[in-house]
Short mmCIF file of C-alpha atoms in Angstrom, two decimals:
data_model
loop_
_atom_site.label_atom_id
_atom_site.label_comp_id
_atom_site.label_asym_id
_atom_site.label_seq_id
_atom_site.Cartn_x
_atom_site.Cartn_y
_atom_site.Cartn_z
CA MET A 1 83.38 53.22 -27.33
CA ARG A 2 84.60 54.63 -30.68
CA LYS A 3 86.96 51.68 -31.07
CA ILE A 4 84.10 49.25 -30.40
CA ALA A 5 81.88 51.02 -32.93
CA LEU A 6 84.70 50.99 -35.54
CA VAL A 7 85.29 47.27 -35.01
CA SER A 8 81.55 46.58 -35.39
CA VAL A 9 81.45 48.49 -38.68
CA LEU A 10 84.52 46.66 -40.00
CA ILE A 11 82.99 43.29 -39.07
CA ALA A 12 79.74 44.18 -40.80
CA LEU A 13 81.58 45.34 -43.94
CA ALA A 14 83.71 42.20 -43.95
CA GLY A 15 80.56 40.10 -43.70
CA LEU A 16 79.02 42.06 -46.56
CA ALA A 17 82.08 41.56 -48.74
CA TRP A 18 82.08 37.81 -48.08
CA TYR A 19 78.45 37.43 -48.99
CA VAL A 20 78.75 39.57 -52.12
CA ILE A 21 81.59 37.30 -53.23
CA ALA A 22 79.57 34.22 -52.33
CA GLY A 23 76.57 35.62 -54.17
CA SER A 24 78.68 36.21 -57.28
CA LYS A 25 79.96 32.63 -57.18
CA ALA A 26 76.44 31.31 -56.67
CA ALA A 27 75.39 33.14 -59.83
CA ASP A 28 77.49 30.73 -61.93
CA GLY A 29 80.43 33.04 -62.21
CA GLN A 30 78.51 36.12 -63.38
CA SER A 31 80.17 39.25 -62.01
CA THR A 32 76.86 41.13 -61.83
CA THR A 33 73.24 40.09 -62.13
CA THR A 34 72.60 42.70 -64.81
CA THR A 35 74.59 40.61 -67.34
CA GLN A 36 72.16 37.72 -66.92
CA LYS A 37 68.87 37.33 -68.71
CA GLU A 38 66.10 38.40 -66.38
CA ASP A 39 64.43 34.98 -66.26
CA GLN A 40 67.79 33.30 -65.52
CA GLN A 41 68.84 35.57 -62.67
CA ASN A 42 69.41 33.60 -59.52
CA LEU A 43 67.88 34.50 -56.16
CA ILE A 44 69.88 34.69 -52.93
CA VAL A 45 67.82 34.14 -49.77
CA VAL A 46 69.39 35.30 -46.49
CA THR A 47 68.14 34.51 -42.97
CA PRO A 48 69.80 34.20 -39.53
CA TRP A 49 69.33 30.41 -39.29
CA GLU A 50 72.41 28.26 -39.68
CA LEU A 51 72.33 24.77 -41.14
CA THR A 52 73.34 22.21 -38.56
CA SER A 53 72.57 18.94 -40.32
CA LEU A 54 70.68 17.15 -43.11
CA ASP A 55 68.56 15.67 -40.33
CA PRO A 56 64.98 17.05 -40.53
CA SER A 57 64.76 16.99 -36.73
CA LYS A 58 67.46 19.69 -36.68
CA SER A 59 67.14 21.65 -39.92
CA GLY A 60 63.77 20.55 -41.27
CA PHE A 61 62.27 24.00 -40.71
CA ILE A 62 64.79 25.43 -43.21
CA PHE A 63 64.23 22.66 -45.76
CA GLN A 64 60.47 23.17 -45.51
CA ARG A 65 60.67 26.94 -45.98
CA LEU A 66 63.02 26.55 -48.95
CA GLN A 67 60.52 24.07 -50.50
CA LEU A 68 63.09 21.30 -50.73
CA ALA A 69 60.87 18.80 -48.95
CA GLU A 70 57.18 18.55 -48.09
CA THR A 71 54.83 17.06 -45.53
CA LEU A 72 51.70 14.95 -45.85
CA VAL A 73 49.55 17.85 -44.64
CA ASP A 74 49.86 21.58 -45.32
CA ALA A 75 48.28 24.67 -43.76
CA ALA A 76 46.71 27.71 -45.36
CA GLN A 77 47.50 31.22 -44.16
CA ASN A 78 44.46 31.07 -41.85
CA ALA A 79 45.90 27.89 -40.24
CA ASP A 80 43.26 25.62 -41.83
CA LEU A 81 44.75 22.23 -42.71
CA GLN A 82 44.85 21.27 -46.38
CA PRO A 83 46.19 18.42 -48.52
CA MET A 84 49.82 18.29 -49.55
CA LEU A 85 51.46 14.91 -50.24
CA ALA A 86 48.34 13.27 -48.80
CA LYS A 87 45.28 14.11 -50.88
CA SER A 88 42.92 12.99 -48.10
CA TRP A 89 42.84 11.56 -44.58
CA SER A 90 40.27 10.11 -42.20
CA ALA A 91 40.00 8.63 -38.71
CA ASN A 92 37.91 5.92 -37.13
CA ASP A 93 35.18 6.96 -34.69
CA LYS A 94 37.50 6.67 -31.71
CA GLY A 95 40.25 8.72 -33.31
CA ASP A 96 43.08 6.27 -32.69
CA VAL A 97 43.43 4.88 -36.24
CA TRP A 98 44.15 7.28 -39.10
CA THR A 99 44.34 6.60 -42.83
CA PHE A 100 46.20 8.84 -45.28
CA VAL A 101 45.80 8.48 -49.06
CA LEU A 102 48.75 9.78 -51.06
CA ARG A 103 48.56 12.16 -53.98
CA ASP A 104 49.02 10.59 -57.43
CA GLY A 105 51.86 11.55 -59.74
CA VAL A 106 54.33 12.83 -57.14
CA LYS A 107 58.01 12.24 -57.85
CA PHE A 108 61.05 12.54 -55.63
CA HIS A 109 64.01 14.54 -56.87
CA ASP A 110 65.77 11.33 -57.95
CA GLY A 111 62.82 10.52 -60.24
CA SER A 112 61.34 7.76 -58.10
CA PRO A 113 57.59 7.89 -57.39
CA LEU A 114 56.25 8.77 -53.94
CA ALA A 115 55.04 5.56 -52.31
CA ALA A 116 53.60 4.58 -48.95
CA GLU A 117 56.85 2.82 -48.01
CA ASP A 118 58.74 6.13 -48.30
CA VAL A 119 56.24 7.77 -45.96
CA VAL A 120 56.50 4.94 -43.45
CA LYS A 121 60.30 5.13 -43.51
CA SER A 122 60.45 8.91 -42.99
CA LEU A 123 57.90 8.92 -40.17
CA GLU A 124 59.43 5.93 -38.41
CA VAL A 125 62.83 7.64 -38.45
CA ALA A 126 61.20 10.86 -37.16
CA LEU A 127 59.79 8.89 -34.23
CA THR A 128 63.33 8.04 -33.12
CA LYS A 129 64.33 11.73 -33.04
CA PRO A 130 63.28 14.75 -30.93
CA THR A 131 60.40 15.66 -33.24
CA ALA A 132 56.76 16.71 -32.93
CA LEU A 133 55.68 13.13 -33.66
CA LYS A 134 57.20 12.02 -30.35
CA SER A 135 54.15 13.59 -28.67
CA ALA A 136 51.57 12.02 -30.98
CA PHE A 137 51.15 8.64 -29.18
CA ILE A 138 52.00 6.69 -32.35
CA SER A 139 52.20 2.92 -31.87
CA GLN A 140 52.42 1.75 -35.49
CA ILE A 141 52.86 3.15 -38.99
CA LYS A 142 52.27 0.80 -41.91
CA ALA A 143 51.64 0.78 -45.65
CA ILE A 144 48.20 -0.63 -46.55
CA ASP A 145 49.06 -0.45 -50.26
CA SER A 146 51.39 1.66 -52.42
CA GLN A 147 49.28 4.80 -51.94
CA THR A 148 47.78 4.33 -48.47
CA VAL A 149 49.35 4.75 -45.03
CA GLU A 150 47.74 3.74 -41.74
CA ILE A 151 48.83 5.24 -38.42
CA ARG A 152 47.70 3.63 -35.16
CA LEU A 153 47.82 5.55 -31.90
CA GLU A 154 48.04 4.53 -28.26
CA LYS A 155 45.12 6.85 -27.54
CA PRO A 156 42.87 9.18 -29.57
CA LEU A 157 44.44 12.32 -31.00
CA MET A 158 42.17 14.47 -33.15
CA SER A 159 44.97 16.88 -34.04
CA LEU A 160 47.24 14.20 -35.57
CA PRO A 161 47.07 15.72 -39.10
CA ALA A 162 48.54 18.94 -37.67
CA TYR A 163 51.53 16.99 -36.29
CA LEU A 164 52.08 15.66 -39.80
CA ALA A 165 52.32 19.24 -41.08
CA HIS A 166 55.25 19.95 -38.77
CA SER A 167 58.63 20.54 -40.42
CA THR A 168 60.17 17.57 -38.62
CA SER A 169 57.62 15.33 -40.37
CA ILE A 170 58.85 16.03 -43.91
CA ILE A 171 58.85 13.06 -46.27
CA LEU A 172 62.08 11.95 -47.95
CA ALA A 173 62.78 9.10 -50.36
CA LYS A 174 63.91 5.85 -48.75
CA SER A 175 67.23 6.30 -50.56
CA SER A 176 67.87 9.43 -48.45
CA PHE A 177 68.78 7.28 -45.44
CA ASP A 178 71.87 5.17 -44.75
CA THR A 179 71.88 1.87 -42.88
CA ASN A 180 71.86 3.74 -39.55
CA ASN A 181 68.80 5.77 -40.60
CA GLU A 182 70.86 8.95 -40.87
CA VAL A 183 70.12 11.25 -43.79
CA LYS A 184 72.91 10.96 -46.35
CA ALA A 185 71.14 12.94 -49.11
CA LEU A 186 68.12 15.23 -48.98
CA ILE A 187 65.83 13.73 -51.63
CA GLY A 188 62.45 15.37 -51.26
CA THR A 189 59.45 16.23 -53.42
CA GLY A 190 59.45 20.05 -53.41
CA PRO A 191 59.64 22.47 -56.34
CA TYR A 192 63.38 22.81 -55.66
CA TYR A 193 66.14 20.22 -55.17
CA VAL A 194 69.55 20.51 -53.50
CA THR A 195 72.64 20.79 -55.69
CA LYS A 196 75.10 21.76 -52.95
CA PHE A 197 74.88 21.57 -49.16
CA GLU A 198 77.56 23.46 -47.24
CA PRO A 199 76.73 23.76 -43.52
CA PRO A 200 76.51 25.88 -41.54
CA GLN A 201 75.82 28.66 -44.04
CA LYS A 202 74.92 27.65 -47.56
CA ILE A 203 72.56 25.64 -49.76
CA GLU A 204 72.39 25.82 -53.54
CA GLN A 205 69.19 24.57 -55.17
CA LYS A 206 67.55 24.33 -58.59
CA ALA A 207 63.99 24.21 -59.83
CA PHE A 208 62.61 20.66 -60.14
CA ALA A 209 61.11 20.21 -63.61
CA ASP A 210 58.89 17.28 -62.56
CA TYR A 211 57.31 18.96 -59.54
CA TRP A 212 53.68 17.89 -59.06
CA GLY A 213 52.37 21.38 -58.20
CA GLU A 214 53.08 24.96 -59.25
CA LYS A 215 56.54 24.89 -60.78
CA ALA A 216 59.24 27.35 -59.80
CA LYS A 217 59.85 30.29 -62.14
CA ILE A 218 63.25 31.26 -60.77
CA LYS A 219 65.54 28.40 -61.68
CA ASP A 220 68.45 28.90 -59.27
CA VAL A 221 68.30 29.82 -55.58
CA THR A 222 71.12 30.12 -53.04
CA TYR A 223 70.44 30.11 -49.31
CA LEU A 224 72.87 31.94 -47.03
CA ALA A 225 72.80 32.11 -43.23
CA ASN A 226 73.99 35.30 -41.55
CA SER A 227 73.31 35.86 -37.88
CA ARG A 228 74.18 39.58 -37.87
CA SER A 229 71.12 41.79 -38.32
CA GLU A 230 73.31 44.73 -39.43
CA THR A 231 74.87 42.69 -42.23
CA ARG A 232 71.49 41.45 -43.43
CA THR A 233 70.33 45.07 -43.65
CA LEU A 234 73.38 46.00 -45.74
CA LEU A 235 72.79 43.01 -48.02
CA ALA A 236 69.22 44.09 -48.68
CA GLN A 237 70.62 47.22 -50.36
CA SER A 238 73.69 45.67 -51.95
CA LYS A 239 72.42 43.76 -55.02
CA PRO A 240 69.01 43.39 -56.70
CA ASN A 241 68.82 39.60 -56.37
CA TYR A 242 68.86 39.37 -52.57
CA LEU A 243 65.77 38.41 -50.55
CA ILE A 244 66.34 39.12 -46.85
CA PHE A 245 64.22 37.77 -43.99
CA THR A 246 64.15 38.61 -40.25
CA LEU A 247 65.27 42.19 -40.49
CA ASP A 248 65.70 44.21 -37.32
CA SER A 249 62.66 46.45 -36.90
CA ALA A 250 65.02 49.38 -36.27
CA SER A 251 66.27 49.02 -39.86
CA LEU A 252 62.83 49.17 -41.45
CA THR A 253 62.62 52.96 -41.74
CA ARG A 254 65.93 53.10 -43.56
CA LEU A 255 64.98 50.31 -45.94
CA GLN A 256 61.50 51.70 -46.54
CA GLN A 257 63.09 54.94 -47.73
CA ASP A 258 65.09 53.13 -50.41
CA PRO A 259 63.16 53.65 -53.69
CA ASN A 260 64.55 50.41 -55.14
CA LEU A 261 63.28 48.16 -52.35
CA GLN A 262 60.00 46.58 -51.34
CA VAL A 263 59.68 45.97 -47.60
CA LYS A 264 56.98 43.70 -46.19
CA SER A 265 55.99 43.04 -42.58
CA LYS A 266 53.48 40.62 -41.12
CA SER A 267 52.42 39.41 -37.69
CA LEU A 268 53.37 35.80 -37.14
CA ALA A 269 51.88 32.96 -35.13
CA ARG A 270 54.68 33.59 -32.64
CA THR A 271 54.20 35.33 -29.32
CA ILE A 272 56.85 37.13 -27.32
CA GLN A 273 55.87 36.16 -23.79
CA LEU A 274 56.92 35.82 -20.16
CA LYS A 275 56.92 32.69 -18.05
CA VAL A 276 57.20 32.83 -14.27
CA ASN A 277 58.22 30.34 -11.63
CA ALA A 278 54.86 30.12 -9.87
CA LYS A 279 56.56 28.49 -6.88
CA ASN A 280 58.40 31.72 -6.19
CA PRO A 281 56.49 33.57 -3.43
CA LEU A 282 56.53 36.72 -5.56
CA PHE A 283 54.55 35.02 -8.33
CA SER A 284 52.45 32.42 -6.53
CA ASP A 285 49.42 34.72 -6.33
CA ALA A 286 47.54 35.14 -9.64
CA LYS A 287 46.64 38.70 -8.59
CA VAL A 288 50.33 39.62 -8.52
CA ARG A 289 50.85 38.06 -11.96
CA GLN A 290 47.85 40.03 -13.23
CA ALA A 291 49.26 43.27 -11.78
CA LEU A 292 52.62 42.74 -13.50
CA SER A 293 50.82 41.97 -16.75
CA ASP A 294 48.56 45.01 -16.52
CA ALA A 295 51.57 47.26 -15.90
CA ILE A 296 53.00 46.41 -19.34
CA ASP A 297 52.62 49.15 -21.93
CA ARG A 298 52.09 46.74 -24.82
CA ARG A 299 51.10 49.41 -27.30
CA GLY A 300 54.21 51.41 -26.51
CA ILE A 301 56.41 48.33 -27.00
CA ALA A 302 54.58 47.40 -30.21
CA GLN A 303 55.07 50.88 -31.66
CA SER A 304 58.63 51.55 -30.53
CA VAL A 305 60.15 48.07 -30.87
CA MET A 306 58.00 46.15 -33.38
CA ARG A 307 57.10 49.33 -35.32
CA THR A 308 53.41 48.41 -35.64
CA ASP A 309 50.19 48.69 -33.64
CA ASN A 310 49.12 45.21 -34.77
CA ALA A 311 51.64 43.51 -32.48
CA VAL A 312 49.80 44.17 -29.18
CA ALA A 313 49.25 40.79 -27.46
CA GLU A 314 46.62 40.51 -24.72
CA GLN A 315 46.34 36.70 -25.10
CA ILE A 316 49.01 34.15 -25.92
CA LEU A 317 47.51 32.73 -29.15
CA PRO A 318 47.79 35.17 -32.07
CA PRO A 319 44.69 36.28 -34.04
CA ILE A 320 45.39 33.79 -36.82
CA PHE A 321 43.82 31.19 -34.48
CA LYS A 322 40.42 32.84 -34.58
CA ASP A 323 38.48 30.10 -32.74
CA TRP A 324 40.62 30.65 -29.63
CA GLN A 325 40.15 34.41 -29.36
CA ILE A 326 38.33 35.85 -26.34
CA ASP A 327 37.21 39.35 -25.46
CA THR A 328 39.77 40.97 -23.18
CA PRO A 329 39.38 44.31 -21.39
CA THR A 330 41.22 47.22 -22.91
CA GLN A 331 44.15 47.95 -20.63
CA SER A 332 45.94 51.25 -20.22
CA ALA A 333 48.91 50.94 -17.91
CA ASP A 334 48.22 53.08 -14.79
CA PRO A 335 51.32 52.66 -12.58
CA GLN A 336 49.85 54.29 -9.49
CA ALA A 337 46.62 52.28 -9.58
CA ILE A 338 48.51 49.03 -10.18
CA LYS A 339 50.96 49.81 -7.38
CA GLN A 340 47.99 50.36 -5.05
CA ARG A 341 46.65 46.93 -6.03
CA LEU A 342 49.93 45.42 -4.89
CA LEU A 343 49.87 47.41 -1.67
CA ASP A 344 46.37 46.07 -1.03
CA LEU A 345 47.81 42.55 -1.41
CA GLY A 346 50.16 43.10 1.52
CA PHE A 347 53.21 44.70 -0.09
CA THR A 348 54.69 47.81 1.48
CA ALA A 349 56.75 50.65 0.00
CA ASP A 350 60.16 51.65 1.32
CA ALA A 351 61.44 55.23 1.57
CA SER A 352 62.29 55.29 -2.16
CA GLY A 353 58.88 53.93 -3.17
CA MET A 354 60.10 50.42 -4.06
CA LEU A 355 57.92 47.52 -2.97
CA GLN A 356 58.78 44.89 -0.41
CA LYS A 357 57.00 42.13 1.44
CA ASP A 358 57.86 40.71 4.85
CA GLY A 359 60.97 42.88 4.80
CA LYS A 360 62.20 41.46 1.48
CA PRO A 361 62.36 43.67 -1.65
CA PHE A 362 60.18 42.84 -4.67
CA THR A 363 63.12 42.07 -6.92
CA PHE A 364 63.88 39.26 -9.37
CA THR A 365 65.95 38.37 -12.44
CA LEU A 366 64.41 38.35 -15.91
CA ARG A 367 66.33 36.06 -18.26
CA THR A 368 66.30 36.48 -22.04
CA PHE A 369 68.67 36.04 -24.98
CA SER A 370 69.97 38.06 -27.95
CA ASP A 371 69.36 35.57 -30.79
CA ARG A 372 66.23 37.59 -31.50
CA PRO A 373 67.41 41.21 -31.23
CA GLU A 374 64.01 42.50 -30.05
CA LEU A 375 64.09 40.48 -26.82
CA PRO A 376 66.77 42.41 -24.87
CA ILE A 377 65.13 45.70 -25.93
CA ILE A 378 61.71 44.53 -24.74
CA ALA A 379 63.24 43.21 -21.50
CA THR A 380 64.75 46.63 -20.85
CA ALA A 381 61.38 48.28 -21.53
CA LEU A 382 59.70 45.92 -19.05
CA GLN A 383 62.36 46.73 -16.49
CA ALA A 384 61.56 50.45 -16.80
CA GLN A 385 57.78 49.94 -16.77
CA TRP A 386 57.83 47.73 -13.68
CA LYS A 387 60.10 50.15 -11.86
CA LYS A 388 57.20 52.63 -12.05
CA ILE A 389 55.12 50.31 -9.83
CA GLY A 390 57.96 49.78 -7.38
CA VAL A 391 59.31 46.49 -8.74
CA ASP A 392 63.09 46.10 -9.17
CA VAL A 393 64.07 43.86 -12.09
CA ASP A 394 67.55 42.68 -13.06
CA VAL A 395 67.73 41.83 -16.80
CA SER A 396 70.10 38.98 -17.66
CA VAL A 397 70.85 38.53 -21.38
CA GLY A 398 72.44 35.13 -21.89
CA ASN A 399 72.31 32.12 -24.16
CA PHE A 400 69.15 30.59 -25.57
CA SER A 401 69.77 27.43 -23.55
CA GLU A 402 69.79 29.19 -20.17
CA ILE A 403 65.99 29.36 -19.99
CA PRO A 404 65.32 25.61 -20.22
CA ALA A 405 68.36 24.99 -18.02
CA GLY A 406 66.98 27.35 -15.38
CA HIS A 407 63.60 25.65 -15.61
CA GLN A 408 65.19 22.26 -15.04
CA ASP A 409 67.38 23.24 -12.09
CA GLY A 410 64.73 25.48 -10.51
CA THR A 411 66.78 28.71 -10.58
CA LEU A 412 64.61 30.46 -13.16
CA GLU A 413 62.47 33.29 -11.77
CA MET A 414 61.12 34.83 -14.99
CA ALA A 415 62.00 34.44 -18.67
CA LEU A 416 61.21 36.41 -21.84
CA TYR A 417 61.22 34.48 -25.12
CA ALA A 418 59.36 33.99 -28.40
CA ARG A 419 57.09 30.93 -28.71
CA ASN A 420 56.00 29.71 -32.13
CA TYR A 421 52.43 28.43 -32.01
CA GLY A 422 52.23 27.87 -35.78
CA MET A 423 54.75 25.13 -36.51
CA THR A 424 51.98 22.67 -35.68
CA PRO A 425 49.01 24.50 -37.26
CA ASP A 426 46.56 23.26 -34.63
CA PRO A 427 47.81 24.82 -31.35
CA VAL A 428 46.31 22.04 -29.19
CA GLY A 429 49.56 20.09 -29.34
CA SER A 430 51.66 23.11 -28.31
CA LEU A 431 49.30 23.96 -25.44
CA ILE A 432 49.25 20.38 -24.16
CA GLU A 433 53.05 20.44 -24.10
CA ASP A 434 53.37 23.93 -22.60
CA PHE A 435 50.68 23.50 -19.93
CA ASP A 436 51.54 19.99 -18.88
CA PRO A 437 50.88 19.63 -15.12
CA ASN A 438 54.55 18.75 -14.69
CA GLY A 439 55.65 21.87 -16.53
CA SER A 440 57.60 22.41 -19.73
CA ASP A 441 60.93 24.02 -20.63
CA TRP A 442 59.15 26.61 -22.76
CA GLY A 443 55.84 26.46 -20.89
CA VAL A 444 54.55 26.70 -17.35
CA MET A 445 56.78 26.28 -14.31
CA ASN A 446 55.36 24.95 -11.04
CA TRP A 447 51.80 25.77 -12.10
CA GLN A 448 48.84 23.58 -12.99
CA ASN A 449 45.10 23.89 -13.35
CA ALA A 450 42.80 20.86 -13.30
CA ALA A 451 40.08 22.52 -15.39
CA LEU A 452 42.58 23.53 -18.05
CA SER A 453 44.04 20.01 -18.23
CA LYS A 454 40.53 18.56 -18.57
CA ASP A 455 39.62 20.94 -21.39
CA LEU A 456 42.85 20.24 -23.28
CA LEU A 457 42.20 16.51 -22.98
CA THR A 458 38.70 17.08 -24.40
CA LEU A 459 40.14 18.94 -27.38
CA GLU A 460 42.76 16.25 -27.84
CA THR A 461 40.30 13.35 -27.97
CA THR A 462 36.97 14.70 -29.26
CA LYS A 463 35.95 15.02 -32.91
CA GLY A 464 34.67 18.31 -34.24
CA ASN A 465 35.58 21.94 -33.74
CA ASP A 466 34.76 22.62 -30.09
CA VAL A 467 35.04 26.42 -30.12
CA ALA A 468 33.50 26.82 -26.66
CA THR A 469 36.20 24.67 -25.06
CA LYS A 470 38.95 26.48 -26.97
CA LYS A 471 37.73 29.83 -25.68
CA ARG A 472 37.48 28.43 -22.15
CA VAL A 473 41.13 27.36 -22.34
CA SER A 474 42.12 30.85 -23.50
CA LYS A 475 40.10 32.40 -20.66
CA ILE A 476 41.79 30.28 -17.97
CA ILE A 477 45.25 31.18 -19.27
CA PHE A 478 44.29 34.86 -19.46
CA ASP A 479 42.87 34.92 -15.95
CA GLU A 480 45.67 32.96 -14.29
CA ARG A 481 48.60 34.27 -16.36
CA PRO A 482 51.28 31.72 -15.55
CA ILE A 483 52.44 32.78 -19.02
CA VAL A 484 52.01 36.44 -19.95
CA PRO A 485 51.93 37.61 -23.59
CA VAL A 486 53.63 40.90 -24.46
CA VAL A 487 53.61 41.37 -28.25
CA TYR A 488 53.22 39.23 -31.34
CA TYR A 489 56.37 38.72 -33.35
CA GLN A 490 56.71 40.44 -36.73
CA GLN A 491 58.46 39.00 -39.77
CA ASN A 492 60.16 41.67 -41.88
CA ALA A 493 61.43 40.97 -45.39
CA ALA A 494 63.06 43.12 -48.04
CA ALA A 495 63.86 42.61 -51.72
CA HIS A 496 64.36 44.62 -54.88
CA LYS A 497 61.14 45.86 -56.46
CA SER A 498 61.87 43.76 -59.55
CA LEU A 499 61.07 40.60 -57.54
CA LYS A 500 57.40 39.80 -58.05
CA GLY A 501 55.11 37.70 -55.84
CA LEU A 502 56.83 38.21 -52.47
CA GLU A 503 54.61 36.92 -49.68
CA ILE A 504 55.20 36.30 -45.95
CA ASP A 505 53.77 33.16 -44.39
CA GLY A 506 52.27 33.96 -40.99
CA LEU A 507 52.82 30.36 -39.90
CA GLU A 508 56.55 30.48 -40.78
CA ARG A 509 56.33 27.35 -42.90
CA ASN A 510 57.05 28.55 -46.43
CA PHE A 511 58.96 31.23 -48.33
CA TYR A 512 56.75 30.55 -51.39
CA LEU A 513 59.82 30.62 -53.62
CA ASN A 514 57.96 28.86 -56.45
CA LYS A 515 55.58 31.84 -56.68
CA LEU A 516 58.40 34.35 -57.17
CA SER A 517 59.52 35.75 -60.52
CA TRP A 518 61.56 38.64 -61.88
#
């Protein structure tokens, strides 16, 4: 064990040394940031997410957060849609023809003006990729004039503007694409432009002087990907020009005690949740699913793992989506009472107190993955909490891909994962995908509800903000629990106190780099 610990420390220190060297090179050869003028000091942003491609369908979420490229529609922190590259939009009465009017005076990073043809090109290419637009029923995208784009749909979709806020719908100049419609250069409209792209770990970018909106104050930014949470924690304390995102909650106390650092945390529109195979006899009864849900000590997990009380999740959609929130009974996990509920449903207890039914033990495998370090810890907590009610759980920590693979081949029994409901600011699209009657890799498995499908169709095709239907959808999911929320995900960020304007986006769309200054 000591050898393993020593190796881990050496790896972390090696990673730190590499990134310090890289950071020094990114600072135009300066050996330390203190030799630079304050307003010229570069910023180094570190996250776990590697760069896989210039293709927005693969790395668009990074380009969007780094403000290298933008979408037609944006979202405020309360998830309300707002103009971005489109200054306005409207739909016909039926909701199957949409018109978007572009903002005046927007330039791409190559100096060319934003035009409708650029929008048509980017969106048409997105339609050929695995992007959010693939679910938007788009039949035609055309330029009406140089500043107006019309999108025709196969059927009404009132949440279309939200799809156009998704990171895979970013708008690039026509010159970004080669003859095969592959991205050869990332030419966007954001307050920063790319000067060097080195996948899988690095982007260098500079402030764009002709940006149409609030111009960046920090001129040079370097993006570095590092998947090791321990290394990111060390980097946060290494140099004053690092901005670190997605810090392990276990590191927060240490970082909060550093007098030179500011540490920020915020609940995100991302829910850590369980999905069950409702075809499995153990989970086919909603009352059993409810019992398992009620046995979860959410507050204990929120406090010990997420390090906040605000993370408790009784319903799958986070509070940022206020129109979807319903009143839920306050639950305090009572193992004996919950175990009795299961006994009343026909389960029996063996000599050791573990449950069984028809002679078969109440045991199953919970799959999760380590890409998000909280997940295996939460899975282990669930294992211990369910053991108190006589349920035997085997936790399997594997690869991210094993959950959708298990859904497809039918071997999945239960999975724990984090689902982002904010990438498309209107959650209707995510819910339609996740609660499709035929199931979804990251949604329900062998479960459907006719009333829920009808309500989602109503929200999809009807104009106006139908709050009553939204709450009814939330109530059905809460009552049936084919998907069970555990806690809401927290974003943790750390930077030197000299960095001003640090803000966390609860929708995970933007680092707001153009608002930062020294």
